[in-house]
Structures are given as C-alpha cells and as structure tokens.
Amino acid sequence: MTAQPAPARRITRQREAVRDALAASDEFVSAQSLHQSLRAEGSSVGLATVYRALAALAEDGEADALQSGGEVLYRACTPSHHHHLICRRCGRTVELEAAAVERWAGQVAAEHGFVEPEHVVDIFGLCAECAARR
Amino acid sequence: MTAQPAPARRITRQREAVRDALAASDEFVSAQSLHQSLRAEGSSVGLATVYRALAALAEDGEADALQSGGEVLYRACTPSHHHHLICRRCGRTVELEAAAVERWAGQVAAEHGFVEPEHVVDIFGLCAECAARR
DNA sequence: GCGGAAATTGACAATCGTTCTCATCCGCGC
DNA sequence: GCGCGGATGAGAACGATTGTCAATTTCCGC
Ligand SMILES: [Zn+2]
Ligand SMILES: [Zn+2]
Ligand SMILES: [Zn+2]
Ligand SMILES: [Zn+2]
C-alpha cells in the first residue's frame, strides 16, 4: 500500500478563519461566496487559500461537499456518513441518515460485481417557508 | 403564468449526428469528447452546437445528464425515471430502478415540509473487469 | 416549387469556477 | 532563536461552458 507520507497539516490564521466562517453558516456555500464573506468582515484571506482550506476540510471529513449548478458547495457537517435534503431556494439544509439506502447501494453494487462503491444521494426541494412565499 | 411560446424544435443534420453519436456510446460522455468523436469520423459539427444539442436532448428526456469531475456527462437512456451504477474507471453503466428509494425520497421530503422534491442518486465503483485488472 | 419568418449553426470571444506558479512567509519541533 | 518544509497570495493559466451575431437552413403556407 502506498503509505502516504502524511501531509502534516498546520494551523494558520487563514485556515481557522475559513473553518469558522463555514461553521457560522448553516447552509451550503461556495468557495467564492465564502471568500467574499471573509473579505466583508475584514478577515483577509486569499481566494486560492480559501479553495485549499475548503478542500482540506472536506478531505479531513470536517465538511461535506456537493456540486450544484456548476460549482462546488461546502458545509460544516456531522462527521458520520449522511445525506442531505436541501432547499433549492434558500439553501436550508437537513442532514439525513438512511441505513436502508446505504444497504441498498452496497447491495446493488455487489450484485453487479462492482467494488469500492461510493454514492451520491441528495434531495432538493422547496422548504415549507419558501413554498409559502410563492 | 408566463406561457412559454413553445421553442419549436427542428430536425437538422447536426442534431441527428449528435443523437446518433450519443446512442452509439453505451457510456456517459462529455460534450467535448463527443465533439471529437464526431470530428474523427468526418461529421463536422460545431462545439457550441454539440453543447446545445445535448442540452436539448436532456431537456426532452432523451438523455440523462450527470456532473462528474467538473464536467457534465450525457448518456442516451431509457425514458422512464431511473438511476445509475457507474464504473469510475471505464465508464460502464448499469441503469437502476429502485421504487423503494423513490418512496423514501418523497417521504423524507414531505416529513420535513419540502415540496417539489427532486433527487440525485448515483453509485460509483469499479466494475468487475476493471477491478481484476488491478 | 417558392418565399420568407424563425430557428439553427459555427467561429470566436467572453465568462466562470478552479488550479497552478513561485517568491515570500511562517508554524513548529529542536 | 534556527531552520525545514508546509502555507500563503497575487496573478497567470486552464478547461468547460455560454454568449454573440452574421450567414445558413428548416419548415409552413401559398
Ligand atoms: Zn427555503
Ligand atoms: Zn450514504
Ligand atoms: Zn470498468
Ligand atoms: Zn429516483
């Protein structure tokens, strides 16, 4: 097995700023918008750094990532595996656990001889509030 | 309601070429690669046109689209609603039907007061053949 | 078969999100 | 405090996708 030389992650003002900004938002946000939020409140962090920090957080399991509308969105999430129910209007997000779906995914993959299965399961809709405001 | 003037779709050599090229492939392909395939076999079609044709096919339900690795992939698919099991190495694809998952998605959305639910459900893995070739 | 309105095409420019480059900076173990 | 190697940031580079617009083609009615 290729024993990764362990990247060795450091603690820096920028990374902390990104982590905090992400934690402060309850919705999925893009690297771009998060970068602007940081700017807005004086915390100066380079755009490239925001991208790197978010990628690192996602890699470390501290954030979930999903692509929607051509861009990648991030959200600080529960460490355990789960899925999302997202309001396509306001971004409100509900974390979902569904053992049945996990089982189904693994089983279907196995039935067709596929190994190392991963899956993408997300539900988009309009939350009650946004639906009422129509 | 803004009564869409109904776009009125026309039949052209280019659109047919794209439709055929897509049908000829059993895997998910990108607009770019499909454009090159067409070029390779003499059928000259502009890149922008390939993008437009694929978008139209997807809109008309004649093709399924999914984003993976920063690009959008298309595949000629069964008209009825279904999901996919995809080999992340060779692209081999299996169409999946899962009434249980459909039910789960709708139910979960309703439980949280979400309306007009849509969902993304895809499973990626390594097909038996690609797994053996490791 | 013709004429003409409307849809379509294609070469190219323009966007857009994201990644790369590289000189400088700085966290951290000693 | 010293030094190594990861981290940062400004801007260039990139690759996918979309917009522009004049020229072309389809299709409908006559
Ligand atoms: Zn909402
Ligand atoms: Zn899952
Ligand atoms: Zn395969
Ligand atoms: Zn479904």
XYZ file of N, CA, C and O and ligand atoms in Angstrom, chain A residues 81 83 102 119, ligand 2:
17
model
N -21.255 9.516 8.270
C -21.826 9.498 6.913
C -23.322 9.812 6.913
O -24.065 9.275 7.698
N -26.660 12.068 4.350
C -27.016 12.725 3.097
C -27.780 13.998 3.406
O -27.955 14.340 4.575
N -28.182 3.043 2.407
C -26.786 2.601 2.431
C -26.738 1.129 2.047
O -25.926 0.705 1.228
N -21.347 6.587 -3.154
C -22.614 7.027 -3.730
C -22.919 8.480 -3.440
O -22.399 9.072 -2.508
Zn -24.888 7.127 2.121
